[in-house]
PDB file of C-alpha atoms in Angstrom:
ATOM      1  CA  MET A   1     248.447 238.279 -23.396  1.00 50.00           C
ATOM      2  CA  SER A   2     244.694 238.823 -22.568  1.00 50.00           C
ATOM      3  CA  SER A   3     243.097 241.864 -24.370  1.00 53.00           C
ATOM      4  CA  SER A   4     242.263 243.197 -20.952  1.00 55.00           C
ATOM      5  CA  ALA A   5     245.772 243.072 -20.042  1.00 55.00           C
ATOM      6  CA  ALA A   6     246.993 244.776 -23.342  1.00 61.00           C
ATOM      7  CA  ILE A   7     244.650 247.781 -23.156  1.00 59.00           C
ATOM      8  CA  PRO A   8     246.711 249.252 -19.913  1.00 61.00           C
ATOM      9  CA  GLN A   9     249.800 248.374 -21.637  1.00 60.00           C
ATOM     10  CA  MET A  10     249.002 249.925 -24.964  1.00 56.00           C
ATOM     11  CA  ALA A  11     247.810 253.101 -22.913  1.00 57.00           C
ATOM     12  CA  GLY A  12     250.948 253.340 -20.906  1.00 61.00           C
ATOM     13  CA  SER A  13     252.979 253.009 -24.186  1.00 67.00           C
ATOM     14  CA  LEU A  14     251.067 255.806 -25.943  1.00 75.00           C
ATOM     15  CA  PHE A  15     251.420 258.048 -22.760  1.00 73.00           C
ATOM     16  CA  LEU A  16     255.324 257.597 -22.657  1.00 78.00           C
ATOM     17  CA  LYS A  17     255.544 258.426 -26.307  1.00 79.00           C
ATOM     18  CA  GLU A  18     253.412 261.506 -25.955  1.00 79.00           C
ATOM     19  CA  ILE A  19     255.719 262.575 -22.958  1.00 83.00           C
ATOM     20  CA  ARG A  20     258.747 262.296 -25.271  1.00 85.00           C
ATOM     21  CA  VAL A  21     256.821 264.054 -28.189  1.00 81.00           C
ATOM     22  CA  SER A  22     255.809 266.837 -25.647  1.00 82.00           C
ATOM     23  CA  TRP A  23     259.637 267.081 -24.416  1.00 85.00           C
ATOM     24  CA  LEU A  24     260.868 267.422 -28.173  1.00 83.00           C
ATOM     25  CA  PHE A  25     258.245 270.125 -28.739  1.00 85.00           C
ATOM     26  CA  THR A  26     259.533 272.441 -26.030  1.00 85.00           C
ATOM     27  CA  LYS A  27     263.009 271.398 -24.653  1.00 81.00           C
ATOM     28  CA  HIS A  28     264.832 274.352 -26.305  1.00 77.00           C
ATOM     29  CA  ASN A  29     262.565 277.039 -24.791  1.00 78.00           C
ATOM     30  CA  LEU A  30     262.149 275.740 -21.122  1.00 78.00           C
ATOM     31  CA  SER A  31     265.154 278.020 -19.920  1.00 77.00           C
ATOM     32  CA  THR A  32     263.276 281.015 -20.883  1.00 80.00           C
ATOM     33  CA  THR A  33     259.740 280.448 -20.776  1.00 84.00           C
ATOM     34  CA  PHE A  34     259.268 277.838 -18.029  1.00 88.00           C
ATOM     35  CA  ILE A  35     261.888 277.978 -15.386  1.00 90.00           C
ATOM     36  CA  PRO A  36     261.766 282.219 -14.856  1.00 93.00           C
ATOM     37  CA  PRO A  37     258.147 282.285 -14.091  1.00 94.00           C
ATOM     38  CA  VAL A  38     258.046 279.345 -11.978  1.00 94.00           C
ATOM     39  CA  LEU A  39     260.885 280.768 -10.132  1.00 94.00           C
ATOM     40  CA  PHE A  40     258.843 284.198  -9.800  1.00 96.00           C
ATOM     41  CA  THR A  41     255.836 282.108  -8.538  1.00 96.00           C
ATOM     42  CA  LEU A  42     258.033 281.094  -5.476  1.00 96.00           C
ATOM     43  CA  VAL A  43     258.841 284.653  -4.990  1.00 95.00           C
ATOM     44  CA  ALA A  44     255.193 285.709  -4.887  1.00 96.00           C
ATOM     45  CA  PHE A  45     254.607 282.886  -2.477  1.00 96.00           C
ATOM     46  CA  ARG A  46     257.152 283.954  -0.143  1.00 93.00           C
ATOM     47  CA  ALA A  47     255.797 287.493  -0.507  1.00 93.00           C
ATOM     48  CA  SER A  48     252.358 286.640   0.129  1.00 92.00           C
ATOM     49  CA  GLY A  49     252.716 285.036   3.581  1.00 90.00           C
ATOM     50  CA  HIS A  50     250.785 282.031   2.644  1.00 93.00           C
ATOM     51  CA  PRO A  51     251.620 278.916   5.175  1.00 94.00           C
ATOM     52  CA  LEU A  52     254.340 276.703   3.696  1.00 94.00           C
ATOM     53  CA  VAL A  53     251.821 273.826   3.709  1.00 95.00           C
ATOM     54  CA  GLU A  54     250.340 275.419   0.602  1.00 95.00           C
ATOM     55  CA  LEU A  55     253.330 275.515  -1.353  1.00 95.00           C
ATOM     56  CA  PRO A  56     253.159 272.131  -3.168  1.00 95.00           C
ATOM     57  CA  GLY A  57     249.731 272.756  -4.502  1.00 95.00           C
ATOM     58  CA  VAL A  58     250.876 276.448  -5.724  1.00 95.00           C
ATOM     59  CA  LEU A  59     253.939 274.981  -7.383  1.00 95.00           C
ATOM     60  CA  GLY A  60     252.251 272.195  -8.922  1.00 95.00           C
ATOM     61  CA  ILE A  61     249.885 274.485 -10.539  1.00 95.00           C
ATOM     62  CA  ALA A  62     252.597 276.826 -11.748  1.00 96.00           C
ATOM     63  CA  LEU A  63     254.425 273.934 -13.195  1.00 95.00           C
ATOM     64  CA  ILE A  64     251.402 272.841 -15.294  1.00 95.00           C
ATOM     65  CA  TYR A  65     250.366 276.401 -16.300  1.00 96.00           C
ATOM     66  CA  PHE A  66     253.766 277.411 -17.411  1.00 95.00           C
ATOM     67  CA  TRP A  67     254.228 274.312 -19.162  1.00 94.00           C
ATOM     68  CA  PHE A  68     251.221 275.017 -21.362  1.00 94.00           C
ATOM     69  CA  TYR A  69     252.559 278.659 -21.874  1.00 94.00           C
ATOM     70  CA  ASP A  70     255.596 277.211 -23.561  1.00 92.00           C
ATOM     71  CA  TYR A  71     253.667 274.072 -25.150  1.00 93.00           C
ATOM     72  CA  VAL A  72     251.163 276.240 -27.111  1.00 93.00           C
ATOM     73  CA  PHE A  73     253.868 278.715 -28.425  1.00 91.00           C
ATOM     74  CA  ASP A  74     256.349 275.854 -29.622  1.00 91.00           C
ATOM     75  CA  VAL A  75     253.625 273.634 -31.063  1.00 91.00           C
ATOM     76  CA  HIS A  76     252.082 276.281 -33.277  1.00 89.00           C
ATOM     77  CA  ASN A  77     255.803 277.500 -34.013  1.00 87.00           C
ATOM     78  CA  GLN A  78     256.838 274.307 -35.475  1.00 89.00           C
ATOM     79  CA  ILE A  79     253.611 273.769 -37.497  1.00 89.00           C
ATOM     80  CA  VAL A  80     254.193 276.844 -39.355  1.00 85.00           C
ATOM     81  CA  GLY A  81     257.919 276.243 -39.528  1.00 81.00           C
ATOM     82  CA  VAL A  82     258.119 272.594 -40.654  1.00 80.00           C
ATOM     83  CA  GLU A  83     260.142 273.241 -43.688  1.00 78.00           C
ATOM     84  CA  GLU A  84     262.655 275.299 -42.084  1.00 74.00           C
ATOM     85  CA  ASP A  85     262.882 272.746 -39.224  1.00 76.00           C
ATOM     86  CA  ARG A  86     263.714 269.876 -41.817  1.00 77.00           C
ATOM     87  CA  VAL A  87     266.928 271.796 -42.704  1.00 70.00           C
ATOM     88  CA  ASN A  88     267.856 273.153 -39.345  1.00 68.00           C
ATOM     89  CA  LYS A  89     266.288 270.998 -36.899  1.00 76.00           C
ATOM     90  CA  PRO A  90     265.345 267.885 -38.258  1.00 82.00           C
ATOM     91  CA  TYR A  91     264.995 266.371 -34.582  1.00 82.00           C
ATOM     92  CA  ARG A  92     261.759 268.125 -34.023  1.00 84.00           C
ATOM     93  CA  PRO A  93     258.555 266.097 -33.827  1.00 87.00           C
ATOM     94  CA  ILE A  94     256.961 267.057 -37.027  1.00 88.00           C
ATOM     95  CA  ALA A  95     260.214 267.320 -39.043  1.00 85.00           C
ATOM     96  CA  ALA A  96     261.489 263.940 -37.542  1.00 85.00           C
ATOM     97  CA  GLY A  97     258.113 262.323 -38.520  1.00 85.00           C
ATOM     98  CA  LEU A  98     257.055 261.433 -35.132  1.00 85.00           C
ATOM     99  CA  VAL A  99     253.936 263.632 -35.411  1.00 87.00           C
ATOM    100  CA  THR A 100     251.966 264.666 -38.588  1.00 89.00           C
ATOM    101  CA  ARG A 101     251.190 268.340 -39.104  1.00 89.00           C
ATOM    102  CA  GLU A 102     247.486 267.431 -38.334  1.00 91.00           C
ATOM    103  CA  GLY A 103     248.192 265.460 -35.353  1.00 90.00           C
ATOM    104  CA  ALA A 104     250.182 268.777 -34.217  1.00 90.00           C
ATOM    105  CA  TRP A 105     247.126 270.644 -34.837  1.00 93.00           C
ATOM    106  CA  VAL A 106     245.122 268.456 -32.500  1.00 92.00           C
ATOM    107  CA  ARG A 107     247.667 268.753 -29.795  1.00 92.00           C
ATOM    108  CA  LEU A 108     247.789 272.616 -30.156  1.00 93.00           C
ATOM    109  CA  LEU A 109     244.072 273.173 -29.974  1.00 95.00           C
ATOM    110  CA  LEU A 110     243.594 270.803 -27.077  1.00 95.00           C
ATOM    111  CA  GLY A 111     246.771 272.505 -25.327  1.00 94.00           C
ATOM    112  CA  MET A 112     245.110 275.773 -25.953  1.00 96.00           C
ATOM    113  CA  TYR A 113     241.879 274.769 -24.507  1.00 96.00           C
ATOM    114  CA  LEU A 114     243.551 273.380 -21.351  1.00 96.00           C
ATOM    115  CA  TYR A 115     245.840 276.231 -20.977  1.00 97.00           C
ATOM    116  CA  THR A 116     242.841 278.697 -21.038  1.00 97.00           C
ATOM    117  CA  LEU A 117     240.798 276.606 -18.818  1.00 97.00           C
ATOM    118  CA  ILE A 118     243.597 276.456 -16.128  1.00 96.00           C
ATOM    119  CA  GLY A 119     244.053 280.446 -16.544  1.00 97.00           C
ATOM    120  CA  TRP A 120     240.345 280.862 -15.777  1.00 97.00           C
ATOM    121  CA  TRP A 121     240.661 278.422 -12.867  1.00 96.00           C
ATOM    122  CA  GLN A 122     243.499 280.483 -11.357  1.00 95.00           C
ATOM    123  CA  GLY A 123     242.182 283.986 -12.112  1.00 95.00           C
ATOM    124  CA  VAL A 124     244.738 284.938 -14.672  1.00 96.00           C
ATOM    125  CA  LEU A 125     242.352 284.152 -17.793  1.00 97.00           C
ATOM    126  CA  VAL A 126     243.330 287.701 -19.324  1.00 97.00           C
ATOM    127  CA  TRP A 127     247.055 286.776 -19.342  1.00 97.00           C
ATOM    128  CA  ALA A 128     246.510 283.140 -20.610  1.00 97.00           C
ATOM    129  CA  LEU A 129     244.419 284.662 -23.531  1.00 97.00           C
ATOM    130  CA  ALA A 130     246.808 287.450 -23.922  1.00 96.00           C
ATOM    131  CA  TRP A 131     249.908 285.188 -24.446  1.00 95.00           C
ATOM    132  CA  GLN A 132     248.055 282.866 -26.905  1.00 95.00           C
ATOM    133  CA  ALA A 133     247.075 285.891 -29.087  1.00 95.00           C
ATOM    134  CA  MET A 134     250.834 287.022 -29.070  1.00 94.00           C
ATOM    135  CA  ALA A 135     252.144 283.606 -29.706  1.00 91.00           C
ATOM    136  CA  LEU A 136     249.898 283.318 -32.997  1.00 90.00           C
ATOM    137  CA  PHE A 137     250.851 286.817 -33.993  1.00 91.00           C
ATOM    138  CA  LEU A 138     254.459 285.867 -33.705  1.00 87.00           C
ATOM    139  CA  ASN A 139     254.369 282.446 -35.330  1.00 85.00           C
ATOM    140  CA  LEU A 140     252.444 283.855 -38.273  1.00 85.00           C
ATOM    141  CA  GLY A 141     255.236 286.001 -39.275  1.00 82.00           C
ATOM    142  CA  ALA A 142     255.600 288.985 -36.946  1.00 84.00           C
ATOM    143  CA  SER A 143     258.865 287.454 -35.427  1.00 81.00           C
ATOM    144  CA  ARG A 144     260.511 287.682 -38.714  1.00 84.00           C
ATOM    145  CA  HIS A 145     261.041 291.311 -38.141  1.00 88.00           C
ATOM    146  CA  TRP A 146     263.106 292.732 -35.175  1.00 88.00           C
ATOM    147  CA  LEU A 147     260.609 295.399 -34.048  1.00 89.00           C
ATOM    148  CA  TRP A 148     257.744 292.790 -33.408  1.00 90.00           C
ATOM    149  CA  LYS A 149     260.141 290.120 -32.125  1.00 89.00           C
ATOM    150  CA  ASN A 150     261.922 292.350 -29.434  1.00 91.00           C
ATOM    151  CA  PHE A 151     258.689 293.990 -28.404  1.00 91.00           C
ATOM    152  CA  MET A 152     256.978 290.796 -27.824  1.00 90.00           C
ATOM    153  CA  MET A 153     259.909 289.459 -25.878  1.00 90.00           C
ATOM    154  CA  THR A 154     259.312 292.213 -23.443  1.00 93.00           C
ATOM    155  CA  THR A 155     255.355 291.891 -23.196  1.00 94.00           C
ATOM    156  CA  GLY A 156     255.669 287.973 -23.145  1.00 92.00           C
ATOM    157  CA  GLY A 157     257.892 288.413 -20.156  1.00 93.00           C
ATOM    158  CA  ILE A 158     255.402 290.752 -18.550  1.00 96.00           C
ATOM    159  CA  VAL A 159     252.459 288.426 -19.327  1.00 95.00           C
ATOM    160  CA  GLN A 160     254.208 285.342 -17.722  1.00 95.00           C
ATOM    161  CA  LEU A 161     255.328 287.250 -14.547  1.00 97.00           C
ATOM    162  CA  TYR A 162     252.039 288.976 -13.896  1.00 97.00           C
ATOM    163  CA  ALA A 163     250.327 285.695 -14.202  1.00 97.00           C
ATOM    164  CA  ALA A 164     252.913 284.002 -11.770  1.00 97.00           C
ATOM    165  CA  TRP A 165     252.296 286.705  -9.131  1.00 97.00           C
ATOM    166  CA  GLU A 166     248.465 286.694  -9.339  1.00 97.00           C
ATOM    167  CA  MET A 167     248.076 282.956  -9.343  1.00 96.00           C
ATOM    168  CA  VAL A 168     249.643 283.352  -5.784  1.00 96.00           C
ATOM    169  CA  THR A 169     248.420 286.827  -4.487  1.00 95.00           C
ATOM    170  CA  PRO A 170     247.005 290.197  -5.582  1.00 95.00           C
ATOM    171  CA  ILE A 171     249.566 292.309  -7.533  1.00 95.00           C
ATOM    172  CA  THR A 172     250.927 295.145  -5.516  1.00 94.00           C
ATOM    173  CA  PRO A 173     252.617 298.392  -6.902  1.00 95.00           C
ATOM    174  CA  GLU A 174     255.774 297.068  -5.615  1.00 95.00           C
ATOM    175  CA  ALA A 175     255.515 293.877  -7.500  1.00 96.00           C
ATOM    176  CA  SER A 176     254.310 295.453 -10.569  1.00 96.00           C
ATOM    177  CA  ALA A 177     257.341 297.771 -10.362  1.00 96.00           C
ATOM    178  CA  TYR A 178     259.682 295.188 -10.111  1.00 96.00           C
ATOM    179  CA  ILE A 179     258.259 293.264 -12.944  1.00 96.00           C
ATOM    180  CA  LEU A 180     258.433 296.295 -15.263  1.00 96.00           C
ATOM    181  CA  LEU A 181     261.925 297.001 -14.110  1.00 96.00           C
ATOM    182  CA  ILE A 182     263.187 293.435 -15.098  1.00 95.00           C
ATOM    183  CA  CYS A 183     260.919 293.252 -18.412  1.00 95.00           C
ATOM    184  CA  MET A 184     261.147 296.601 -20.107  1.00 94.00           C
ATOM    185  CA  PRO A 185     265.024 296.405 -20.812  1.00 93.00           C
ATOM    186  CA  ILE A 186     264.655 292.896 -22.532  1.00 94.00           C
ATOM    187  CA  CYS A 187     263.647 294.634 -25.966  1.00 92.00           C
ATOM    188  CA  LEU A 188     267.044 296.413 -25.945  1.00 93.00           C
ATOM    189  CA  MET A 189     269.135 293.550 -24.576  1.00 94.00           C
ATOM    190  CA  VAL A 190     267.787 290.619 -26.245  1.00 92.00           C
ATOM    191  CA  SER A 191     269.205 291.545 -29.565  1.00 92.00           C
ATOM    192  CA  CYS A 192     272.344 289.547 -28.493  1.00 91.00           C
ATOM    193  CA  GLN A 193     270.222 286.558 -29.254  1.00 88.00           C
ATOM    194  CA  ASP A 194     270.374 287.033 -33.013  1.00 88.00           C
ATOM    195  CA  LEU A 195     274.182 287.885 -33.449  1.00 90.00           C
ATOM    196  CA  ARG A 196     274.680 284.015 -33.461  1.00 84.00           C
ATOM    197  CA  ASP A 197     272.159 283.294 -36.114  1.00 78.00           C
ATOM    198  CA  VAL A 198     272.616 286.110 -38.766  1.00 78.00           C
ATOM    199  CA  GLU A 199     273.734 283.694 -41.653  1.00 75.00           C
ATOM    200  CA  GLY A 200     270.736 281.201 -41.035  1.00 72.00           C
ATOM    201  CA  ASP A 201     268.351 284.276 -40.774  1.00 74.00           C
ATOM    202  CA  LYS A 202     269.402 285.503 -44.065  1.00 76.00           C
ATOM    203  CA  LEU A 203     268.477 282.444 -45.834  1.00 70.00           C
ATOM    204  CA  MET A 204     265.106 282.412 -43.963  1.00 71.00           C
ATOM    205  CA  ASN A 205     264.484 286.048 -45.124  1.00 78.00           C
ATOM    206  CA  ARG A 206     264.195 287.249 -41.683  1.00 81.00           C
ATOM    207  CA  ARG A 207     264.833 291.036 -40.529  1.00 88.00           C
ATOM    208  CA  THR A 208     266.664 290.689 -37.253  1.00 89.00           C
ATOM    209  CA  PHE A 209     268.160 293.561 -35.318  1.00 91.00           C
ATOM    210  CA  PRO A 210     271.697 292.771 -36.465  1.00 91.00           C
ATOM    211  CA  MET A 211     270.630 292.270 -40.098  1.00 90.00           C
ATOM    212  CA  VAL A 212     268.845 295.807 -40.302  1.00 91.00           C
ATOM    213  CA  PHE A 213     271.324 297.838 -38.134  1.00 93.00           C
ATOM    214  CA  GLY A 214     274.582 295.790 -38.546  1.00 92.00           C
ATOM    215  CA  ASP A 215     276.758 293.810 -36.250  1.00 92.00           C
ATOM    216  CA  ARG A 216     278.811 296.576 -34.672  1.00 94.00           C
ATOM    217  CA  PHE A 217     275.830 298.952 -34.076  1.00 95.00           C
ATOM    218  CA  THR A 218     273.816 295.945 -32.494  1.00 94.00           C
ATOM    219  CA  ARG A 219     276.803 295.179 -30.148  1.00 95.00           C
ATOM    220  CA  TRP A 220     277.034 298.724 -28.965  1.00 97.00           C
ATOM    221  CA  GLU A 221     273.270 298.824 -28.383  1.00 96.00           C
ATOM    222  CA  VAL A 222     273.299 295.713 -26.415  1.00 96.00           C
ATOM    223  CA  ALA A 223     276.329 296.868 -24.321  1.00 96.00           C
ATOM    224  CA  ILE A 224     275.094 300.290 -23.604  1.00 96.00           C
ATOM    225  CA  SER A 225     271.568 298.850 -22.643  1.00 96.00           C
ATOM    226  CA  SER A 226     273.077 296.434 -20.354  1.00 96.00           C
ATOM    227  CA  ALA A 227     275.349 299.100 -18.720  1.00 95.00           C
ATOM    228  CA  MET A 228     272.136 301.348 -18.170  1.00 96.00           C
ATOM    229  CA  PHE A 229     270.041 298.618 -16.463  1.00 96.00           C
ATOM    230  CA  PRO A 230     271.783 298.723 -13.166  1.00 96.00           C
ATOM    231  CA  VAL A 231     271.327 302.624 -13.283  1.00 96.00           C
ATOM    232  CA  ALA A 232     267.636 302.345 -13.836  1.00 95.00           C
ATOM    233  CA  ALA A 233     267.444 299.557 -10.980  1.00 96.00           C
ATOM    234  CA  PHE A 234     269.156 301.812  -8.449  1.00 96.00           C
ATOM    235  CA  PHE A 235     266.406 304.657  -8.872  1.00 95.00           C
ATOM    236  CA  VAL A 236     263.519 302.049  -8.985  1.00 95.00           C
ATOM    237  CA  LEU A 237     264.654 300.047  -6.032  1.00 95.00           C
ATOM    238  CA  ARG A 238     265.563 302.988  -4.014  1.00 94.00           C
ATOM    239  CA  PHE A 239     262.124 304.460  -4.579  1.00 94.00           C
ATOM    240  CA  TYR A 240     260.035 301.294  -3.736  1.00 94.00           C
ATOM    241  CA  PHE A 241     262.111 299.498  -1.351  1.00 93.00           C
ATOM    242  CA  GLY A 242     265.070 301.606   0.128  1.00 92.00           C
ATOM    243  CA  LEU A 243     268.607 300.885  -0.034  1.00 91.00           C
ATOM    244  CA  THR A 244     268.679 297.867   2.415  1.00 93.00           C
ATOM    245  CA  PRO A 245     271.643 295.856   2.685  1.00 93.00           C
ATOM    246  CA  LEU A 246     269.919 293.208   0.514  1.00 93.00           C
ATOM    247  CA  VAL A 247     269.132 295.666  -2.159  1.00 94.00           C
ATOM    248  CA  MET A 248     272.567 296.798  -2.397  1.00 94.00           C
ATOM    249  CA  VAL A 249     273.687 293.214  -2.695  1.00 92.00           C
ATOM    250  CA  THR A 250     271.328 292.868  -5.567  1.00 93.00           C
ATOM    251  CA  LEU A 251     272.453 295.880  -7.424  1.00 94.00           C
ATOM    252  CA  ALA A 252     276.082 294.860  -6.998  1.00 93.00           C
ATOM    253  CA  VAL A 253     275.430 291.570  -8.471  1.00 90.00           C
ATOM    254  CA  ALA A 254     273.132 293.331 -11.348  1.00 94.00           C
ATOM    255  CA  VAL A 255     276.154 295.488 -12.170  1.00 95.00           C
ATOM    256  CA  LEU A 256     278.639 292.380 -12.324  1.00 95.00           C
ATOM    257  CA  SER A 257     276.153 290.423 -14.520  1.00 95.00           C
ATOM    258  CA  CYS A 258     275.242 293.238 -16.856  1.00 96.00           C
ATOM    259  CA  ALA A 259     278.962 294.262 -17.210  1.00 96.00           C
ATOM    260  CA  ASN A 260     279.807 290.735 -18.044  1.00 96.00           C
ATOM    261  CA  ILE A 261     277.166 290.760 -20.952  1.00 96.00           C
ATOM    262  CA  ALA A 262     278.604 294.224 -22.187  1.00 96.00           C
ATOM    263  CA  VAL A 263     282.198 293.208 -22.175  1.00 96.00           C
ATOM    264  CA  ARG A 264     281.444 289.883 -23.755  1.00 96.00           C
ATOM    265  CA  VAL A 265     279.308 291.394 -26.632  1.00 96.00           C
ATOM    266  CA  LEU A 266     281.924 293.894 -27.519  1.00 95.00           C
ATOM    267  CA  LEU A 267     285.055 291.687 -27.248  1.00 95.00           C
ATOM    268  CA  LEU A 268     284.128 288.086 -27.806  1.00 91.00           C
ATOM    269  CA  ARG A 269     282.857 288.004 -31.598  1.00 89.00           C
ATOM    270  CA  ASN A 270     281.994 284.474 -32.814  1.00 89.00           C
ATOM    271  CA  LYS A 271     279.165 282.313 -33.003  1.00 87.00           C
ATOM    272  CA  GLU A 272     280.042 280.187 -29.922  1.00 90.00           C
ATOM    273  CA  ALA A 273     280.847 283.224 -27.840  1.00 93.00           C
ATOM    274  CA  ASP A 274     277.559 284.858 -29.003  1.00 92.00           C
ATOM    275  CA  HIS A 275     275.696 281.858 -28.025  1.00 90.00           C
ATOM    276  CA  ARG A 276     277.196 282.063 -24.578  1.00 93.00           C
ATOM    277  CA  THR A 277     276.744 285.672 -24.011  1.00 95.00           C
ATOM    278  CA  TYR A 278     273.000 285.209 -24.946  1.00 92.00           C
ATOM    279  CA  MET A 279     272.880 282.325 -22.139  1.00 91.00           C
ATOM    280  CA  TRP A 280     274.580 284.978 -19.902  1.00 94.00           C
ATOM    281  CA  PHE A 281     271.447 287.145 -20.705  1.00 94.00           C
ATOM    282  CA  THR A 282     269.173 284.225 -19.637  1.00 92.00           C
ATOM    283  CA  TYR A 283     271.120 284.119 -16.519  1.00 92.00           C
ATOM    284  CA  TRP A 284     270.703 287.760 -15.707  1.00 94.00           C
ATOM    285  CA  TYR A 285     266.987 287.447 -16.151  1.00 94.00           C
ATOM    286  CA  CYS A 286     266.634 284.456 -13.791  1.00 92.00           C
ATOM    287  CA  PHE A 287     269.145 286.006 -11.183  1.00 93.00           C
ATOM    288  CA  MET A 288     266.942 289.278 -11.263  1.00 94.00           C
ATOM    289  CA  LEU A 289     263.931 287.123 -10.635  1.00 94.00           C
ATOM    290  CA  ALA A 290     265.480 285.044  -7.939  1.00 92.00           C
ATOM    291  CA  ALA A 291     266.537 288.436  -6.212  1.00 93.00           C
ATOM    292  CA  GLY A 292     262.913 289.118  -5.691  1.00 92.00           C
ATOM    293  CA  PHE A 293     263.296 286.751  -2.739  1.00 91.00           C
ATOM    294  CA  PHE A 294     265.024 289.459  -0.878  1.00 90.00           C
ATOM    295  CA  VAL A 295     263.778 292.565  -2.455  1.00 92.00           C
ATOM    296  CA  LEU A 296     260.056 291.756  -2.383  1.00 89.00           C
ATOM    297  CA  MET A 297     259.523 290.780   1.347  1.00 77.00           C
TER     298      MET A 297
END
């Protein structure tokens, strides 16, 4: 094989390896940090009234932007947590030896630069910079305490959804109210995530909500918060959108999904069940975003 032919083959091989490494960096958070904001971008597009021919370009930019949203968080998280990953998640790129820590730093800095550049290009620079500051704050130790972790889950959702909307069309009071309605309860409901990991978190000296307040209190807190969400949704949606048939359907499904979370967290108390309860929480989040197709018309 000639050297001129070997160069493209080598470049292709490196590209495929980088795709695999990037997937290993990000695959576990895509359901919460990638899919929901892309979904909300589609909601914003529908509400904007832009012609359908513009959708591929809008969607393509959203896919790239929110992939970097996930990437810059995950790469830094794994740089600072490599020792823990060697024990609990040895398949991750640094722990598995696919990438050196120095190589991960190069990827992180390049990713942050490209993410910032895209944010500037799309007019959401403030949200891109805010998320990177939050990600660094969390990964440098704040995520070990429940207060910062839960608070940042809420603000992280706000940052991603405002960016998703403003990349498509200017924010409106109705869209802003809808974003806050969905994101504000996250800090109360997301503690169900930590019920499944108490033993591992003890070994890592974390101070999650269940570790501080206990299993029983956490379950009741999540259940009550879940039950209260449809009540808050009723008043917000009635005020901003009126009780149209589609809003009533949205409220009905919100009641069912929140009731499911509340019942599960109180009655099903083992690691596997707690994991599935958390997954139902992520489904609730995605459903509420998808409901924006009908509410934010």
